[in-house]
CSV table of C-alpha atoms in Angstrom, one decimal:
chain,number,residue,atom,x,y,z
B,1171,MET,CA,64.9,36.3,-38.3
B,1172,GLU,CA,62.8,38.9,-40.2
B,1173,PRO,CA,59.7,40.4,-38.5
B,1174,GLY,CA,56.7,38.3,-39.1
B,1175,GLU,CA,58.7,35.3,-40.2
B,1176,PRO,CA,57.3,32.1,-38.7
B,1177,ARG,CA,59.4,30.7,-35.9
B,1178,GLU,CA,60.8,27.2,-36.3
B,1179,PRO,CA,59.2,24.7,-33.9
B,1180,ARG,CA,61.6,23.9,-31.1
B,1181,GLU,CA,62.3,20.3,-30.6
B,1182,LEU,CA,61.6,18.8,-27.2
B,1183,GLY,CA,64.1,16.6,-25.5
B,1184,PRO,CA,63.3,12.9,-24.7
B,1185,GLY,CA,60.5,12.6,-22.1
B,1186,ALA,CA,59.7,16.3,-22.2
B,1187,GLU,CA,56.1,15.7,-23.3
B,1188,THR,CA,55.4,13.2,-20.7
B,1189,ALA,CA,56.9,15.4,-18.0
B,1190,ALA,CA,54.7,18.3,-19.0
B,1191,ALA,CA,51.5,16.3,-19.0
B,1192,PRO,CA,51.1,16.0,-15.3
B,1193,HIS,CA,51.5,19.7,-14.8
B,1194,TRP,CA,48.8,20.4,-17.3
B,1195,GLU,CA,46.4,17.9,-15.7
B,1196,GLU,CA,47.1,19.5,-12.3
B,1197,ALA,CA,46.4,23.0,-13.7
B,1198,LYS,CA,43.1,21.8,-15.4
B,1199,THR,CA,41.9,20.3,-12.1
B,1200,PHE,CA,42.8,23.4,-10.2
B,1201,TYR,CA,40.8,25.7,-12.6
B,1202,ASP,CA,37.9,23.2,-12.7
B,1203,ASN,CA,37.6,23.4,-9.0
B,1204,LEU,CA,37.5,27.2,-9.1
B,1205,ALA,CA,34.6,27.2,-11.6
B,1206,PRO,CA,31.1,27.5,-10.0
B,1207,GLN,CA,29.4,24.1,-9.7
B,1208,LYS,CA,26.4,23.9,-11.9
B,1209,LYS,CA,23.2,23.1,-10.1
B,1210,PRO,CA,20.7,20.7,-11.8
B,1211,LYS,CA,17.8,22.2,-13.7
B,1212,SER,CA,14.4,22.4,-12.0
B,1213,PRO,CA,11.9,20.0,-13.5
B,1214,LYS,CA,8.8,21.3,-15.3
B,1215,PRO,CA,5.9,21.6,-12.8
B,1216,GLN,CA,3.7,19.3,-14.8
B,1217,ASN,CA,6.3,16.5,-14.7
B,1218,ALA,CA,7.4,16.8,-11.1
B,1219,VAL,CA,6.0,16.0,-7.6
B,1220,THR,CA,5.5,19.5,-6.4
B,1221,ILE,CA,5.8,20.2,-2.6
B,1222,ALA,CA,4.8,23.7,-1.7
B,1223,VAL,CA,6.2,24.8,1.7
B,1224,SER,CA,5.5,28.0,3.6
B,1225,SER,CA,8.4,30.0,5.0
B,1226,ARG,CA,7.4,29.5,8.6
B,1227,ALA,CA,7.2,25.7,8.0
B,1228,LEU,CA,10.7,25.6,6.5
B,1229,PHE,CA,12.3,28.0,9.0
B,1230,ARG,CA,11.8,29.0,12.6
B,1231,MET,CA,10.4,32.6,12.6
B,1232,ASP,CA,9.1,32.9,16.2
B,1233,GLU,CA,10.7,36.2,16.9
B,1234,GLU,CA,9.5,37.7,13.6
B,1235,GLN,CA,6.0,36.5,14.4
B,1236,ARG,CA,6.1,38.2,17.8
B,1237,ILE,CA,7.3,41.5,16.2
B,1238,TYR,CA,4.5,41.4,13.7
B,1239,THR,CA,1.8,40.6,16.3
B,1240,GLU,CA,3.0,43.2,18.8
B,1241,GLN,CA,4.4,46.0,16.7
B,1242,GLY,CA,2.8,45.7,13.3
B,1243,VAL,CA,3.8,45.0,9.7
B,1244,GLU,CA,6.2,48.0,9.2
B,1245,GLU,CA,8.3,47.1,12.1
B,1246,TYR,CA,8.3,43.5,11.0
B,1247,VAL,CA,9.6,44.4,7.5
B,1248,ARG,CA,12.2,46.8,9.0
B,1249,TYR,CA,13.5,44.0,11.3
B,1250,GLN,CA,13.7,41.5,8.4
B,1251,LEU,CA,15.7,44.0,6.3
B,1252,GLU,CA,18.1,44.7,9.2
B,1253,HIS,CA,18.7,41.0,9.7
B,1254,GLU,CA,18.6,39.8,6.1
B,1255,ASN,CA,22.2,38.4,6.3
B,1256,GLU,CA,21.3,36.3,9.3
B,1257,PRO,CA,20.0,32.9,8.2
B,1258,PHE,CA,16.9,31.6,9.8
B,1259,SER,CA,17.1,28.4,12.0
B,1260,PRO,CA,15.6,25.3,10.5
B,1261,GLY,CA,11.9,24.8,11.0
B,1262,PRO,CA,9.8,21.6,11.3
B,1263,ALA,CA,9.6,21.0,7.5
B,1264,PHE,CA,13.4,21.3,7.1
B,1265,PRO,CA,14.4,17.6,7.6
B,1266,PHE,CA,11.6,16.6,5.2
B,1267,VAL,CA,12.8,18.9,2.5
B,1268,LYS,CA,16.4,17.7,3.0
B,1269,ALA,CA,15.1,14.1,2.6
B,1270,LEU,CA,13.3,15.0,-0.6
B,1271,GLU,CA,16.6,16.4,-2.0
B,1272,ALA,CA,18.4,13.2,-1.1
B,1273,VAL,CA,15.8,11.2,-3.1
B,1274,ASN,CA,16.3,13.6,-6.0
B,1275,ARG,CA,20.0,13.0,-6.0
B,1276,ARG,CA,19.5,9.2,-6.3
B,1277,LEU,CA,16.9,9.7,-9.0
B,1278,ARG,CA,19.2,11.9,-11.1
B,1279,GLU,CA,22.0,9.3,-10.8
B,1280,LEU,CA,19.7,6.6,-12.1
B,1281,TYR,CA,17.7,8.7,-14.6
B,1282,PRO,CA,19.8,11.7,-15.7
B,1283,GLU,CA,17.3,13.0,-18.2
B,1284,SER,CA,14.1,12.4,-16.2
B,1285,GLU,CA,12.1,15.2,-14.7
B,1286,ASP,CA,10.1,12.8,-12.5
B,1287,LEU,CA,11.5,14.4,-9.3
B,1288,PHE,CA,10.4,16.3,-6.3
B,1289,ASP,CA,10.2,20.0,-7.0
B,1290,ILE,CA,10.0,22.3,-3.9
B,1291,VAL,CA,8.3,25.7,-4.0
B,1292,LEU,CA,8.6,28.2,-1.2
B,1293,VAL,CA,5.2,29.8,-0.8
B,1294,THR,CA,4.9,32.9,1.4
B,1295,ASN,CA,2.7,36.0,1.7
B,1296,ASN,CA,5.8,38.0,2.6
B,1297,HIS,CA,6.6,41.2,0.7
B,1298,ALA,CA,9.3,40.8,-2.0
B,1299,GLN,CA,11.9,42.8,-0.1
B,1300,VAL,CA,11.8,40.3,2.7
B,1301,GLY,CA,12.6,37.6,0.2
B,1302,VAL,CA,16.3,38.4,0.3
B,1303,ARG,CA,16.6,36.9,3.8
B,1304,LEU,CA,14.8,33.8,2.7
B,1305,ILE,CA,17.1,33.5,-0.4
B,1306,ASN,CA,20.1,34.0,1.8
B,1307,SER,CA,18.9,31.3,4.2
B,1308,ILE,CA,18.2,28.8,1.4
B,1309,ASN,CA,21.7,29.4,0.0
B,1310,HIS,CA,23.2,29.1,3.5
B,1311,TYR,CA,21.8,25.6,3.9
B,1312,ASP,CA,22.5,24.7,0.3
B,1313,LEU,CA,18.9,23.9,-0.4
B,1314,PHE,CA,17.8,23.5,-4.0
B,1315,ILE,CA,14.7,25.7,-4.1
B,1316,GLU,CA,14.4,27.7,-7.3
B,1317,ARG,CA,10.7,28.5,-7.3
B,1318,PHE,CA,9.3,31.2,-5.0
B,1319,CYS,CA,5.8,32.6,-4.6
B,1320,MET,CA,5.8,35.8,-2.5
B,1321,THR,CA,2.4,37.4,-2.5
B,1322,GLY,CA,2.9,40.6,-0.5
B,1323,GLY,CA,0.2,40.0,2.1
B,1324,ASN,CA,-2.3,38.2,-0.1
B,1325,SER,CA,-3.3,34.6,0.3
B,1326,PRO,CA,-1.0,32.3,-1.8
B,1327,ILE,CA,-3.6,29.5,-2.0
B,1328,CYS,CA,-4.9,30.6,-5.5
B,1329,TYR,CA,-1.4,30.0,-6.9
B,1330,LEU,CA,-1.1,26.4,-5.7
B,1331,LYS,CA,-3.0,24.8,-8.6
B,1332,ALA,CA,-0.9,26.8,-11.1
B,1333,TYR,CA,2.2,25.3,-9.5
B,1334,HIS,CA,0.6,21.8,-9.9
B,1335,THR,CA,1.0,21.3,-6.2
B,1336,ASN,CA,0.9,17.7,-4.9
B,1337,LEU,CA,1.3,18.7,-1.2
B,1338,TYR,CA,1.1,22.0,0.7
B,1339,LEU,CA,2.7,22.3,4.1
B,1340,SER,CA,2.2,25.4,6.3
B,1341,ALA,CA,2.2,26.6,9.9
B,1342,ASP,CA,-1.0,28.5,9.2
B,1343,ALA,CA,-4.1,26.4,9.9
B,1344,GLU,CA,-6.4,28.8,8.1
B,1345,LYS,CA,-4.4,28.7,4.9
B,1346,VAL,CA,-4.3,24.9,5.1
B,1347,GLN,CA,-8.0,24.7,5.5
B,1348,GLU,CA,-8.5,27.0,2.5
B,1349,ALA,CA,-6.3,24.7,0.5
B,1350,ILE,CA,-8.2,21.5,1.6
B,1351,ASP,CA,-11.4,23.2,0.7
B,1352,GLU,CA,-9.9,23.8,-2.8
B,1353,GLY,CA,-9.2,20.1,-3.2
B,1354,ILE,CA,-5.4,20.5,-2.6
B,1355,ALA,CA,-3.6,18.0,-0.3
B,1356,ALA,CA,-2.5,20.1,2.6
B,1357,ALA,CA,-1.5,19.9,6.3
B,1358,THR,CA,-0.6,22.2,9.2
B,1359,ILE,CA,2.9,21.2,10.4
B,1360,PHE,CA,4.0,21.3,14.0
B,1361,SER,CA,7.5,21.2,15.6
B,1362,PRO,CA,8.2,18.2,17.9
B,1363,SER,CA,8.7,18.8,21.6
B,1364,ARG,CA,12.2,17.5,21.3
B,1365,ASP,CA,14.7,16.8,18.5
B,1366,VAL,CA,15.1,13.3,17.3
B,1367,ALA,CA,17.6,12.2,14.7
B,1368,VAL,CA,16.0,11.1,11.4
B,1369,SER,CA,17.5,9.3,8.4
B,1370,GLN,CA,19.7,11.3,6.1
B,1371,SER,CA,19.4,8.8,3.2
B,1372,GLN,CA,15.8,7.5,3.3
B,1373,LEU,CA,12.6,9.6,3.1
B,1374,ARG,CA,10.1,8.2,5.6
B,1375,VAL,CA,6.5,9.3,5.5
B,1376,ALA,CA,3.8,8.0,7.8
B,1377,PHE,CA,0.0,8.3,7.1
B,1378,ASP,CA,-3.1,7.8,9.2
B,1379,GLY,CA,-5.8,6.0,7.2
B,1380,ASP,CA,-9.3,7.4,7.7
B,1381,ALA,CA,-9.8,11.0,6.7
B,1382,VAL,CA,-6.2,11.2,5.4
B,1383,LEU,CA,-5.6,8.5,2.8
B,1384,PHE,CA,-9.2,7.4,2.9
B,1385,SER,CA,-12.5,9.3,3.2
B,1386,ASP,CA,-14.1,9.9,6.6
B,1387,GLU,CA,-16.9,7.4,5.8
B,1388,SER,CA,-15.9,5.0,8.7
B,1389,GLU,CA,-15.3,7.8,11.2
B,1390,ARG,CA,-18.8,9.1,10.5
B,1391,ILE,CA,-20.2,5.6,11.4
B,1392,VAL,CA,-18.2,5.6,14.7
B,1393,LYS,CA,-19.3,9.1,15.6
B,1394,ALA,CA,-23.0,8.5,14.8
B,1395,HIS,CA,-23.4,4.9,16.0
B,1396,GLY,CA,-20.4,3.8,18.1
B,1397,LEU,CA,-17.6,1.2,17.7
B,1398,ASP,CA,-19.8,-2.0,17.5
B,1399,ARG,CA,-21.8,-0.6,14.6
B,1400,PHE,CA,-18.5,0.5,12.9
B,1401,PHE,CA,-17.1,-3.1,13.2
B,1402,GLU,CA,-20.3,-4.5,11.6
B,1403,HIS,CA,-20.2,-1.9,8.9
B,1404,GLU,CA,-16.5,-2.6,8.0
B,1405,LYS,CA,-17.1,-6.4,7.9
B,1406,ALA,CA,-20.1,-6.0,5.7
B,1407,HIS,CA,-18.2,-3.6,3.3
B,1408,GLU,CA,-14.8,-5.3,3.4
B,1409,ASN,CA,-14.7,-5.8,-0.3
B,1410,LYS,CA,-16.0,-2.3,-1.1
B,1411,PRO,CA,-13.1,0.2,-1.5
B,1412,LEU,CA,-13.3,3.3,0.6
B,1413,ALA,CA,-13.5,6.6,-1.2
B,1414,GLN,CA,-10.2,8.5,-1.4
B,1415,GLY,CA,-9.1,11.0,1.2
B,1416,PRO,CA,-7.1,14.3,0.7
B,1417,LEU,CA,-3.6,12.7,0.8
B,1418,LYS,CA,-4.3,9.7,-1.4
B,1419,GLY,CA,-2.7,11.5,-4.4
B,1420,PHE,CA,0.5,12.2,-2.5
B,1421,LEU,CA,0.9,8.5,-1.6
B,1422,GLU,CA,0.3,7.7,-5.2
B,1423,ALA,CA,3.1,10.1,-6.2
B,1424,LEU,CA,5.5,8.6,-3.7
B,1425,GLY,CA,4.6,5.1,-5.1
B,1426,ARG,CA,5.3,6.2,-8.6
B,1427,LEU,CA,8.8,7.4,-7.6
B,1428,GLN,CA,9.4,4.2,-5.6
B,1429,LYS,CA,8.7,2.1,-8.7
B,1430,LYS,CA,11.5,3.9,-10.5
B,1431,PHE,CA,13.9,2.3,-8.0
B,1432,TYR,CA,12.2,-1.1,-8.0
B,1433,SER,CA,12.6,-1.3,-11.8
B,1434,LYS,CA,16.4,-1.0,-11.2
B,1435,GLY,CA,16.3,-3.9,-8.8
B,1436,LEU,CA,16.6,-1.5,-5.8
B,1437,ARG,CA,13.4,-2.3,-3.8
B,1438,LEU,CA,15.4,-3.1,-0.6
B,1439,GLU,CA,17.6,-0.1,-1.1
B,1440,CYS,CA,14.8,2.3,-2.0
B,1441,PRO,CA,15.3,5.8,-0.5
B,1442,ILE,CA,11.5,6.2,0.0
B,1443,ARG,CA,9.6,4.3,2.7
B,1444,THR,CA,5.9,4.7,3.5
B,1445,TYR,CA,3.9,3.6,6.6
B,1446,LEU,CA,0.2,3.3,7.4
B,1447,VAL,CA,-0.3,4.0,11.1
B,1448,THR,CA,-3.9,3.6,12.0
B,1449,ALA,CA,-6.1,3.2,15.1
B,1450,ARG,CA,-8.0,0.5,13.3
B,1451,SER,CA,-7.7,-3.1,14.6
B,1452,ALA,CA,-6.3,-5.6,12.1
B,1453,ALA,CA,-8.9,-8.4,12.7
B,1454,SER,CA,-12.1,-6.4,12.7
B,1455,SER,CA,-11.4,-3.5,10.3
B,1456,GLY,CA,-7.9,-3.8,8.9
B,1457,ALA,CA,-8.7,-5.9,5.8
B,1458,ARG,CA,-10.9,-3.1,4.2
B,1459,ALA,CA,-8.0,-0.6,4.5
B,1460,LEU,CA,-5.5,-2.9,2.8
B,1461,LYS,CA,-8.0,-4.0,0.1
B,1462,THR,CA,-8.7,-0.3,-0.6
B,1463,LEU,CA,-5.1,0.4,-1.2
B,1464,ARG,CA,-4.8,-2.7,-3.4
B,1465,SER,CA,-7.8,-1.6,-5.5
B,1466,TRP,CA,-6.0,1.7,-6.1
B,1467,GLY,CA,-2.8,-0.1,-7.2
B,1468,LEU,CA,-1.1,1.3,-4.1
B,1469,GLU,CA,0.7,-0.1,-1.1
B,1470,THR,CA,2.6,1.1,2.0
B,1471,ASP,CA,5.9,-0.6,3.0
B,1472,GLU,CA,4.6,-1.1,6.5
B,1473,ALA,CA,1.1,-1.2,8.0
B,1474,LEU,CA,0.6,-0.8,11.7
B,1475,PHE,CA,-2.8,-1.5,13.2
B,1476,LEU,CA,-2.9,-0.1,16.8
B,1477,ALA,CA,-6.5,-1.0,17.8
B,1478,GLY,CA,-6.8,2.3,19.6
B,1479,ALA,CA,-3.4,2.3,21.3
B,1480,PRO,CA,-1.3,5.6,21.2
B,1481,LYS,CA,0.6,6.2,18.0
B,1482,GLY,CA,3.5,8.2,19.5
B,1483,PRO,CA,5.6,5.2,20.8
B,1484,LEU,CA,5.4,3.5,17.4
B,1485,LEU,CA,6.3,6.7,15.6
B,1486,GLU,CA,9.3,7.1,17.9
B,1487,LYS,CA,10.6,3.8,16.5
B,1488,ILE,CA,9.8,4.6,12.9
B,1489,ARG,CA,11.3,8.1,13.1
B,1490,PRO,CA,9.4,9.5,10.0
B,1491,HIS,CA,10.3,12.9,8.6
B,1492,ILE,CA,6.6,13.6,8.7
B,1493,PHE,CA,3.4,12.0,10.1
B,1494,PHE,CA,-0.1,13.0,8.8
B,1495,ASP,CA,-3.2,12.6,11.0
B,1496,ASP,CA,-6.6,14.2,11.0
B,1497,GLN,CA,-7.0,14.3,14.8
B,1498,MET,CA,-5.1,16.7,16.9
B,1499,PHE,CA,-5.0,14.2,19.7
B,1500,HIS,CA,-2.7,11.9,17.7
B,1501,VAL,CA,-0.7,14.9,16.4
B,1502,ALA,CA,0.0,16.0,20.0
B,1503,GLY,CA,1.0,12.5,21.0
B,1504,ALA,CA,3.4,12.3,18.1
B,1505,GLN,CA,4.9,15.7,19.0
B,1506,GLU,CA,5.6,14.5,22.5
B,1507,MET,CA,7.6,11.6,21.2
B,1508,GLY,CA,9.8,13.8,19.0
B,1509,THR,CA,7.9,13.3,15.7
B,1510,VAL,CA,7.3,16.1,13.2
B,1511,ALA,CA,3.5,15.8,12.9
B,1512,ALA,CA,1.1,17.5,10.4
B,1513,HIS,CA,-2.7,17.9,10.9
B,1514,VAL,CA,-5.0,17.3,8.0
B,1515,PRO,CA,-8.2,19.3,8.6
B,1516,TYR,CA,-10.6,17.0,6.8
B,1517,GLY,CA,-13.7,15.1,7.7
B,1518,VAL,CA,-16.2,14.8,10.5
B,1519,ALA,CA,-13.5,15.1,13.3
B,1520,GLN,CA,-13.1,18.8,12.3
B,1521,THR,CA,-16.7,19.9,12.8
B,1522,SER,CA,-16.1,21.1,16.4
B,1523,ARG,CA,-12.7,22.6,15.6
B,1524,ARG,CA,-13.8,25.4,13.3
B,1525,THR,CA,-13.0,28.7,15.0
B,1526,SER,CA,-13.2,32.4,14.2
B,1527,PRO,CA,-10.2,33.8,12.3
B,1528,THR,CA,-7.3,35.2,14.2
B,1529,LYS,CA,-4.6,37.7,13.1
B,1530,GLN,CA,-1.7,36.0,11.4
B,1531,ALA,CA,1.8,37.3,10.5
B,1532,PRO,CA,2.8,37.5,6.9
B,1533,PRO,CA,5.2,34.5,7.1
B,1534,ALA,CA,2.7,32.3,8.8
B,1535,GLN,CA,1.1,30.6,5.8
């Protein structure tokens, strides 16, 4: 054969093609498994339900907080850099974030092109060089958090509206109050006193009513005139909807995502479940709460009217990923029973709780 002359094709024996096919398929599978798995795209902020979470809400940073308080910011930064390959332990918001991601997976299965998803933003006033440890921790736990806001010691609150934030969770009560004052749904999150297993497949969110979903109108009546006058007031105004509270918009966003499952015939298998857990009594003041939700086109899957009884034992049965209340008394009771509770600093119950500012560590926002 002359150089450059095309080679005659070699004839294959009977069955050779079919024998070679399995080997090719095996090789293709092998190399596909070696290829990096592509993560889904982050939704555009204006299309998503955006949850902003501070670093100290998502992770436990007690030792870092102690170093900052006792030794100052330079030693704090040095410690973070020296330990940047050590992942943080999960904090109080960690199970909530994992549940959000579980809902997203279901939504992507049903609506592959939709951006109507939860979008999680890590918000921290850490310096950028400390961010490497946060990134390493997020990758270690395989969390899908692509958006970061690291403000280098400045308050991150001014950025929350730019991120179209639907809910801000933080361990820093002052930052939360600042967000509430700016009209942003926010709560200070607390770790429970003991660990309780929560659902891995269904996001469960429990809300107090007054000064959380609703305004503090009724609480003002109680504080000024007592319970008897409150019952009279609620009966007289039963058909007048209460004004909205700071977390009404978040419940609305959850309801919008729930309806995407309902429209596929999955109401009973919906991976989002909401609860109203209120100290109101059903007979004397419950109707106004339910009629208010109805007037907004909203509902909760369950409504528990406790008539002043402790909320902790009921929450222990529900096992929500997070419970929102405006009164620290109820937050503490939930903590004792193993519930991740979040304080919403809104309304007349907060008047006596305003205190002078205290020094906070960079990750505590």
